[in-house]
PDB file of C-alpha atoms in Angstrom:
ATOM      1  CA  UNK A 707      32.806   5.977  -6.405  1.00  0.00           C
ATOM      2  CA  UNK A 708      31.119   6.457  -3.029  1.00  0.00           C
ATOM      3  CA  UNK A 709      29.600   3.492  -1.223  1.00  0.00           C
ATOM      4  CA  UNK A 710      25.821   3.490  -1.604  1.00  0.00           C
ATOM      5  CA  UNK A 711      25.111   0.373   0.473  1.00  0.00           C
ATOM      6  CA  UNK A 712      27.164  -1.376   3.134  1.00  0.00           C
ATOM      7  CA  UNK A 713      26.026  -4.725   4.552  1.00  0.00           C
ATOM      8  CA  UNK A 714      28.011  -6.046   7.512  1.00  0.00           C
ATOM      9  CA  UNK A 715      27.809  -9.543   9.056  1.00  0.00           C
ATOM     10  CA  UNK A 716      24.202 -10.068   7.959  1.00  0.00           C
ATOM     11  CA  UNK A 717      22.627 -13.105   9.621  1.00  0.00           C
ATOM     12  CA  UNK A 718      19.079 -14.376   9.033  1.00  0.00           C
ATOM     13  CA  UNK A 719      17.635 -17.454  10.714  1.00  0.00           C
ATOM     14  CA  UNK A 720      14.517 -19.545  10.167  1.00  0.00           C
ATOM     15  CA  UNK A 721      13.984 -21.137  13.544  1.00  0.00           C
ATOM     16  CA  UNK A 722      17.183 -23.034  14.320  1.00  0.00           C
ATOM     17  CA  UNK A 723      18.392 -22.852  10.715  1.00  0.00           C
ATOM     18  CA  UNK A 724      20.736 -20.043   9.651  1.00  0.00           C
ATOM     19  CA  UNK A 725      19.758 -19.185   6.064  1.00  0.00           C
ATOM     20  CA  UNK A 726      22.336 -16.369   5.828  1.00  0.00           C
ATOM     21  CA  UNK A 727      25.478 -16.378   7.944  1.00  0.00           C
ATOM     22  CA  UNK A 728      27.755 -13.383   8.387  1.00  0.00           C
ATOM     23  CA  UNK A 729      27.345 -11.976   4.885  1.00  0.00           C
ATOM     24  CA  UNK A 730      29.190  -8.706   4.227  1.00  0.00           C
ATOM     25  CA  UNK A 731      29.314  -6.774   0.957  1.00  0.00           C
ATOM     26  CA  UNK A 732      28.980  -3.288  -0.456  1.00  0.00           C
ATOM     27  CA  UNK A 733      27.507  -1.679  -3.542  1.00  0.00           C
ATOM     28  CA  UNK A 734      28.908   1.607  -4.769  1.00  0.00           C
ATOM     29  CA  UNK A 735      26.682   4.273  -6.269  1.00  0.00           C
ATOM     30  CA  UNK A 736      25.991   3.460  -9.922  1.00  0.00           C
ATOM     31  CA  UNK A 737      27.157  -0.174  -9.839  1.00  0.00           C
ATOM     32  CA  UNK A 738      25.468  -3.383 -10.911  1.00  0.00           C
ATOM     33  CA  UNK A 739      26.237  -6.043  -8.292  1.00  0.00           C
ATOM     34  CA  UNK A 740      25.154  -9.620  -9.008  1.00  0.00           C
ATOM     35  CA  UNK A 741      24.572 -12.426  -6.506  1.00  0.00           C
ATOM     36  CA  UNK A 742      25.207 -15.887  -7.950  1.00  0.00           C
ATOM     37  CA  UNK A 743      24.211 -19.092  -6.190  1.00  0.00           C
ATOM     38  CA  UNK A 744      22.186 -22.285  -6.335  1.00  0.00           C
ATOM     39  CA  UNK A 745      18.555 -22.528  -5.265  1.00  0.00           C
ATOM     40  CA  UNK A 746      18.366 -22.341  -1.487  1.00  0.00           C
ATOM     41  CA  UNK A 747      21.703 -20.561  -1.121  1.00  0.00           C
ATOM     42  CA  UNK A 748      20.078 -17.552   0.569  1.00  0.00           C
ATOM     43  CA  UNK A 749      19.963 -15.062  -2.304  1.00  0.00           C
ATOM     44  CA  UNK A 750      16.304 -14.073  -1.952  1.00  0.00           C
ATOM     45  CA  UNK A 751      16.682 -13.965   1.827  1.00  0.00           C
ATOM     46  CA  UNK A 752      19.429 -11.360   1.444  1.00  0.00           C
ATOM     47  CA  UNK A 753      17.212  -9.187  -0.771  1.00  0.00           C
ATOM     48  CA  UNK A 754      14.233  -9.505   1.587  1.00  0.00           C
ATOM     49  CA  UNK A 755      16.423  -8.543   4.539  1.00  0.00           C
ATOM     50  CA  UNK A 756      17.659  -5.452   2.698  1.00  0.00           C
ATOM     51  CA  UNK A 757      14.145  -4.198   1.981  1.00  0.00           C
ATOM     52  CA  UNK A 758      12.847  -5.039   5.464  1.00  0.00           C
ATOM     53  CA  UNK A 759      10.662  -8.031   4.607  1.00  0.00           C
ATOM     54  CA  UNK A 760      12.779 -10.439   6.651  1.00  0.00           C
ATOM     55  CA  UNK A 761      13.852  -9.822  10.251  1.00  0.00           C
ATOM     56  CA  UNK A 762      17.588 -10.216  10.663  1.00  0.00           C
ATOM     57  CA  UNK A 763      19.275 -11.978  13.548  1.00  0.00           C
ATOM     58  CA  UNK A 764      22.440  -9.910  13.416  1.00  0.00           C
ATOM     59  CA  UNK A 765      24.490  -7.461  11.419  1.00  0.00           C
ATOM     60  CA  UNK A 766      23.877  -4.020  10.000  1.00  0.00           C
ATOM     61  CA  UNK A 767      22.550  -2.426   6.807  1.00  0.00           C
ATOM     62  CA  UNK A 768      23.801   1.093   6.072  1.00  0.00           C
ATOM     63  CA  UNK A 769      22.504   3.137   3.132  1.00  0.00           C
ATOM     64  CA  UNK A 770      24.337   6.344   2.267  1.00  0.00           C
ATOM     65  CA  UNK A 771      25.764   6.507   5.783  1.00  0.00           C
ATOM     66  CA  UNK A 772      22.416   5.939   7.535  1.00  0.00           C
ATOM     67  CA  UNK A 773      21.841   2.744   9.528  1.00  0.00           C
ATOM     68  CA  UNK A 774      18.501   1.449   8.231  1.00  0.00           C
ATOM     69  CA  UNK A 775      18.679  -1.965   9.932  1.00  0.00           C
ATOM     70  CA  UNK A 776      15.639  -1.299  12.140  1.00  0.00           C
ATOM     71  CA  UNK A 777      13.537   0.682   9.645  1.00  0.00           C
ATOM     72  CA  UNK A 778      10.226  -0.818   8.422  1.00  0.00           C
ATOM     73  CA  UNK A 779       9.836  -1.561   4.696  1.00  0.00           C
ATOM     74  CA  UNK A 780       7.883   1.590   3.782  1.00  0.00           C
ATOM     75  CA  UNK A 781      10.591   3.786   5.319  1.00  0.00           C
ATOM     76  CA  UNK A 782      13.231   1.971   3.282  1.00  0.00           C
ATOM     77  CA  UNK A 783      11.193   2.715   0.164  1.00  0.00           C
ATOM     78  CA  UNK A 784      11.229   6.383   1.156  1.00  0.00           C
ATOM     79  CA  UNK A 785      15.012   6.155   1.529  1.00  0.00           C
ATOM     80  CA  UNK A 786      15.244   4.958  -2.072  1.00  0.00           C
ATOM     81  CA  UNK A 787      15.156   1.132  -1.949  1.00  0.00           C
ATOM     82  CA  UNK A 788      12.731  -0.704  -4.263  1.00  0.00           C
ATOM     83  CA  UNK A 789      12.422  -4.411  -4.983  1.00  0.00           C
ATOM     84  CA  UNK A 790      11.193  -6.359  -7.988  1.00  0.00           C
ATOM     85  CA  UNK A 791      10.294  -9.658  -6.299  1.00  0.00           C
ATOM     86  CA  UNK A 792      10.663 -13.148  -7.672  1.00  0.00           C
ATOM     87  CA  UNK A 793       7.449 -14.146  -9.410  1.00  0.00           C
ATOM     88  CA  UNK A 794       6.531 -10.445 -10.027  1.00  0.00           C
ATOM     89  CA  UNK A 795       3.652 -10.479  -7.476  1.00  0.00           C
ATOM     90  CA  UNK A 796       1.411  -8.154  -9.408  1.00  0.00           C
ATOM     91  CA  UNK A 797      -2.196  -7.386  -8.554  1.00  0.00           C
ATOM     92  CA  UNK A 798      -3.663  -9.519 -11.317  1.00  0.00           C
ATOM     93  CA  UNK A 799      -7.201  -8.125 -11.103  1.00  0.00           C
ATOM     94  CA  UNK A 800      -5.960  -4.562 -11.380  1.00  0.00           C
ATOM     95  CA  UNK A 801      -4.907  -2.841 -14.585  1.00  0.00           C
ATOM     96  CA  UNK A 802      -1.369  -2.064 -15.655  1.00  0.00           C
ATOM     97  CA  UNK A 803      -2.108   1.586 -14.846  1.00  0.00           C
ATOM     98  CA  UNK A 804      -3.265   0.743 -11.321  1.00  0.00           C
ATOM     99  CA  UNK A 805      -0.246  -1.479 -10.629  1.00  0.00           C
ATOM    100  CA  UNK A 806       2.086   1.303 -11.718  1.00  0.00           C
ATOM    101  CA  UNK A 807       0.222   3.846  -9.612  1.00  0.00           C
ATOM    102  CA  UNK A 808       0.683   1.664  -6.516  1.00  0.00           C
ATOM    103  CA  UNK A 809       4.434   1.817  -7.072  1.00  0.00           C
ATOM    104  CA  UNK A 810       4.413   5.525  -6.283  1.00  0.00           C
ATOM    105  CA  UNK A 811       2.198   5.295  -3.200  1.00  0.00           C
ATOM    106  CA  UNK A 812       4.763   6.951  -0.904  1.00  0.00           C
ATOM    107  CA  UNK A 813       5.039   9.999  -3.158  1.00  0.00           C
ATOM    108  CA  UNK A 814       2.974  13.195  -3.178  1.00  0.00           C
ATOM    109  CA  UNK A 815       4.777  15.001  -6.021  1.00  0.00           C
ATOM    110  CA  UNK A 816       2.127  14.613  -8.736  1.00  0.00           C
ATOM    111  CA  UNK A 817       3.976  16.337 -11.541  1.00  0.00           C
ATOM    112  CA  UNK A 818       7.141  14.336 -10.922  1.00  0.00           C
ATOM    113  CA  UNK A 819       5.145  11.098 -10.668  1.00  0.00           C
ATOM    114  CA  UNK A 820       3.574  11.845 -14.033  1.00  0.00           C
ATOM    115  CA  UNK A 821       7.042  12.452 -15.471  1.00  0.00           C
ATOM    116  CA  UNK A 822       8.250   9.123 -14.066  1.00  0.00           C
ATOM    117  CA  UNK A 823       5.182   7.312 -15.416  1.00  0.00           C
ATOM    118  CA  UNK A 824       5.897   8.718 -18.881  1.00  0.00           C
ATOM    119  CA  UNK A 825       9.485   7.514 -18.497  1.00  0.00           C
ATOM    120  CA  UNK A 826       8.365   3.984 -17.534  1.00  0.00           C
ATOM    121  CA  UNK A 827       6.064   3.855 -20.569  1.00  0.00           C
ATOM    122  CA  UNK A 828       8.916   5.064 -22.764  1.00  0.00           C
ATOM    123  CA  UNK A 829      11.203   2.392 -21.270  1.00  0.00           C
ATOM    124  CA  UNK A 830       8.551  -0.303 -21.824  1.00  0.00           C
ATOM    125  CA  UNK A 831       6.398   0.776 -24.830  1.00  0.00           C
ATOM    126  CA  UNK A 832       4.385  -2.466 -24.592  1.00  0.00           C
ATOM    127  CA  UNK A 833       2.908  -1.232 -21.315  1.00  0.00           C
ATOM    128  CA  UNK A 834       1.443   1.801 -23.070  1.00  0.00           C
ATOM    129  CA  UNK A 835      -0.384  -0.593 -25.385  1.00  0.00           C
ATOM    130  CA  UNK A 836      -1.587  -2.666 -22.411  1.00  0.00           C
ATOM    131  CA  UNK A 837      -2.211   0.288 -20.088  1.00  0.00           C
ATOM    132  CA  UNK A 838      -5.888  -0.466 -19.343  1.00  0.00           C
ATOM    133  CA  UNK A 839      -5.518  -4.245 -19.487  1.00  0.00           C
ATOM    134  CA  UNK A 840      -5.695  -6.422 -16.358  1.00  0.00           C
ATOM    135  CA  UNK A 841      -2.176  -7.362 -15.260  1.00  0.00           C
ATOM    136  CA  UNK A 842      -3.179 -10.996 -14.784  1.00  0.00           C
ATOM    137  CA  UNK A 843      -3.957 -11.341 -18.506  1.00  0.00           C
ATOM    138  CA  UNK A 844      -0.473 -10.254 -19.670  1.00  0.00           C
ATOM    139  CA  UNK A 845       2.312 -12.516 -20.872  1.00  0.00           C
ATOM    140  CA  UNK A 846       5.175 -13.341 -18.523  1.00  0.00           C
ATOM    141  CA  UNK A 847       7.453 -10.824 -20.200  1.00  0.00           C
ATOM    142  CA  UNK A 848       4.839  -8.090 -20.034  1.00  0.00           C
ATOM    143  CA  UNK A 849       4.215  -8.850 -16.356  1.00  0.00           C
ATOM    144  CA  UNK A 850       7.936  -8.495 -15.679  1.00  0.00           C
ATOM    145  CA  UNK A 851       7.869  -5.091 -17.359  1.00  0.00           C
ATOM    146  CA  UNK A 852       4.990  -4.043 -15.087  1.00  0.00           C
ATOM    147  CA  UNK A 853       6.863  -5.294 -12.011  1.00  0.00           C
ATOM    148  CA  UNK A 854       9.951  -3.302 -12.975  1.00  0.00           C
ATOM    149  CA  UNK A 855       7.891  -0.253 -13.859  1.00  0.00           C
ATOM    150  CA  UNK A 856       6.066  -0.431 -10.527  1.00  0.00           C
ATOM    151  CA  UNK A 857       9.388  -0.450  -8.657  1.00  0.00           C
ATOM    152  CA  UNK A 858      10.698   2.461 -10.728  1.00  0.00           C
ATOM    153  CA  UNK A 859       7.618   4.531  -9.863  1.00  0.00           C
ATOM    154  CA  UNK A 860       9.037   4.850  -6.341  1.00  0.00           C
ATOM    155  CA  UNK A 861      12.006   6.653  -7.943  1.00  0.00           C
ATOM    156  CA  UNK A 862      14.577   4.331  -6.337  1.00  0.00           C
ATOM    157  CA  UNK A 863      18.258   5.010  -5.970  1.00  0.00           C
ATOM    158  CA  UNK A 864      18.828   1.339  -5.172  1.00  0.00           C
ATOM    159  CA  UNK A 865      16.911  -1.358  -7.077  1.00  0.00           C
ATOM    160  CA  UNK A 866      16.762  -5.000  -5.953  1.00  0.00           C
ATOM    161  CA  UNK A 867      15.925  -7.463  -8.737  1.00  0.00           C
ATOM    162  CA  UNK A 868      15.064 -11.086  -7.889  1.00  0.00           C
ATOM    163  CA  UNK A 869      15.149 -13.464 -10.871  1.00  0.00           C
ATOM    164  CA  UNK A 870      13.868 -10.916 -13.431  1.00  0.00           C
ATOM    165  CA  UNK A 871      14.336 -13.237 -16.451  1.00  0.00           C
ATOM    166  CA  UNK A 872      12.924 -16.429 -14.946  1.00  0.00           C
ATOM    167  CA  UNK A 873      10.729 -18.296 -17.425  1.00  0.00           C
ATOM    168  CA  UNK A 874      11.048 -15.705 -20.180  1.00  0.00           C
ATOM    169  CA  UNK A 875      11.744 -16.313 -23.869  1.00  0.00           C
ATOM    170  CA  UNK A 876      15.312 -15.488 -24.998  1.00  0.00           C
ATOM    171  CA  UNK A 877      14.317 -12.311 -26.866  1.00  0.00           C
ATOM    172  CA  UNK A 878      12.421 -11.053 -23.809  1.00  0.00           C
ATOM    173  CA  UNK A 879      15.435 -11.870 -21.622  1.00  0.00           C
ATOM    174  CA  UNK A 880      17.483  -9.586 -23.874  1.00  0.00           C
ATOM    175  CA  UNK A 881      14.904  -6.812 -23.524  1.00  0.00           C
ATOM    176  CA  UNK A 882      14.753  -7.098 -19.721  1.00  0.00           C
ATOM    177  CA  UNK A 883      18.542  -7.119 -19.332  1.00  0.00           C
ATOM    178  CA  UNK A 884      18.896  -4.141 -21.660  1.00  0.00           C
ATOM    179  CA  UNK A 885      16.313  -2.249 -19.603  1.00  0.00           C
ATOM    180  CA  UNK A 886      18.275  -3.065 -16.433  1.00  0.00           C
ATOM    181  CA  UNK A 887      21.430  -1.638 -18.005  1.00  0.00           C
ATOM    182  CA  UNK A 888      19.569   1.475 -19.119  1.00  0.00           C
ATOM    183  CA  UNK A 889      18.110   2.077 -15.639  1.00  0.00           C
ATOM    184  CA  UNK A 890      21.611   1.655 -14.236  1.00  0.00           C
ATOM    185  CA  UNK A 891      23.048   4.143 -16.733  1.00  0.00           C
ATOM    186  CA  UNK A 892      20.481   6.636 -15.451  1.00  0.00           C
ATOM    187  CA  UNK A 893      22.106   6.449 -12.015  1.00  0.00           C
ATOM    188  CA  UNK A 894      20.264   3.666 -10.185  1.00  0.00           C
ATOM    189  CA  UNK A 895      22.419   1.190  -8.266  1.00  0.00           C
ATOM    190  CA  UNK A 896      21.370  -2.407  -9.013  1.00  0.00           C
ATOM    191  CA  UNK A 897      21.575  -5.551  -6.882  1.00  0.00           C
ATOM    192  CA  UNK A 898      20.682  -8.460  -9.148  1.00  0.00           C
ATOM    193  CA  UNK A 899      19.818 -12.059  -8.247  1.00  0.00           C
ATOM    194  CA  UNK A 900      19.598 -14.124 -11.408  1.00  0.00           C
ATOM    195  CA  UNK A 901      19.625 -17.864 -12.174  1.00  0.00           C
ATOM    196  CA  UNK A 902      21.008 -17.108 -15.633  1.00  0.00           C
ATOM    197  CA  UNK A 903      24.449 -16.575 -14.119  1.00  0.00           C
ATOM    198  CA  UNK A 904      26.218 -16.101 -17.458  1.00  0.00           C
ATOM    199  CA  UNK A 905      24.018 -13.213 -18.558  1.00  0.00           C
ATOM    200  CA  UNK A 906      24.015 -11.672 -15.076  1.00  0.00           C
ATOM    201  CA  UNK A 907      27.806 -11.734 -14.792  1.00  0.00           C
ATOM    202  CA  UNK A 908      28.113 -10.240 -18.279  1.00  0.00           C
ATOM    203  CA  UNK A 909      26.482  -7.009 -17.100  1.00  0.00           C
ATOM    204  CA  UNK A 910      27.832  -6.948 -13.531  1.00  0.00           C
ATOM    205  CA  UNK A 911      30.469  -4.520 -12.316  1.00  0.00           C
ATOM    206  CA  UNK A 912      31.035  -6.770  -9.311  1.00  0.00           C
ATOM    207  CA  UNK A 913      29.588 -10.061  -8.128  1.00  0.00           C
ATOM    208  CA  UNK A 914      29.734 -12.575  -5.347  1.00  0.00           C
ATOM    209  CA  UNK A 915      28.867 -16.246  -5.011  1.00  0.00           C
ATOM    210  CA  UNK A 916      26.595 -17.293  -2.165  1.00  0.00           C
ATOM    211  CA  UNK A 917      26.833 -20.897  -1.001  1.00  0.00           C
ATOM    212  CA  UNK A 918      24.785 -22.228   1.928  1.00  0.00           C
ATOM    213  CA  UNK A 919      24.242 -18.708   3.221  1.00  0.00           C
ATOM    214  CA  UNK A 920      27.883 -17.618   3.056  1.00  0.00           C
ATOM    215  CA  UNK A 921      29.960 -15.747   0.479  1.00  0.00           C
ATOM    216  CA  UNK A 922      32.492 -18.092  -1.088  1.00  0.00           C
ATOM    217  CA  UNK A 923      33.823 -15.908  -3.928  1.00  0.00           C
ATOM    218  CA  UNK A 924      33.747 -12.235  -4.812  1.00  0.00           C
ATOM    219  CA  UNK A 925      35.246 -10.104  -7.566  1.00  0.00           C
ATOM    220  CA  UNK A 926      34.561  -8.164 -10.774  1.00  0.00           C
ATOM    221  CA  UNK A 927      31.827  -9.676 -12.943  1.00  0.00           C
ATOM    222  CA  UNK A 928      34.150 -10.480 -15.832  1.00  0.00           C
ATOM    223  CA  UNK A 929      36.623 -12.192 -13.492  1.00  0.00           C
ATOM    224  CA  UNK A 930      33.968 -14.438 -11.951  1.00  0.00           C
ATOM    225  CA  UNK A 931      32.597 -15.135 -15.425  1.00  0.00           C
ATOM    226  CA  UNK A 932      35.900 -16.831 -16.208  1.00  0.00           C
ATOM    227  CA  UNK A 933      36.566 -18.349 -12.772  1.00  0.00           C
ATOM    228  CA  UNK A 934      36.890 -22.173 -13.036  1.00  0.00           C
ATOM    229  CA  UNK A 935      34.682 -22.816  -9.999  1.00  0.00           C
ATOM    230  CA  UNK A 936      31.922 -20.536 -11.274  1.00  0.00           C
ATOM    231  CA  UNK A 937      32.141 -21.898 -14.814  1.00  0.00           C
ATOM    232  CA  UNK A 938      31.844 -25.464 -13.553  1.00  0.00           C
ATOM    233  CA  UNK A 939      29.148 -24.976 -10.913  1.00  0.00           C
ATOM    234  CA  UNK A 940      26.936 -22.276 -12.459  1.00  0.00           C
ATOM    235  CA  UNK A 941      27.737 -21.842 -16.145  1.00  0.00           C
ATOM    236  CA  UNK A 942      27.790 -25.462 -17.308  1.00  0.00           C
ATOM    237  CA  UNK A 943      31.444 -25.520 -18.383  1.00  0.00           C
ATOM    238  CA  UNK A 944      34.038 -28.042 -17.284  1.00  0.00           C
ATOM    239  CA  UNK A 945      37.018 -26.281 -15.758  1.00  0.00           C
TER     240      UNK A 945
END
């Protein structure tokens, strides 16, 4: 499998504080890669650096052989990177339809956009029912579907997901994770940050643990799922 993304010695600082220190990892085309870590470990900072929302202090980000370290966010979207941010960050006073339309703002291919919109509505049938409803009036699970659909409207090759199941009911968690697996099966590389470490590692091809801004463990998802340190610190098991 060819390498889709290569991150080398990524460093991000907030004033005198280094939030991310020398982080290096890769994601091959078609993989699901999960980042596990406690609150404040630097997970969201890594995602924001990858999509250009956080200035980095050092290191390099290479996508499909192109160094995109200095590119602004909208150019990274054009290169195929989309993010579903923590907290969804929808336009609450706009409809589901309008939020989805915004997701494809960099695109001019109307017929293909219409095809992708139909695909999003097929992936999340609830959104078809809520299509003309204001996004701010939806349930948490429905809002997460809109956030994912909006990101998919950019036709990404690389999708960043930040806490997609946070605050959702168990049955909605299942639906969201199944949709992530389906999008991945369709060829989209996934980088997943998820507090529900057990469920995230279950679907991960590879994963790494971020502690205080540094990678402390890395390996296949199923291996980390059974690693004593991960089980004790993040999965609630002793040993």
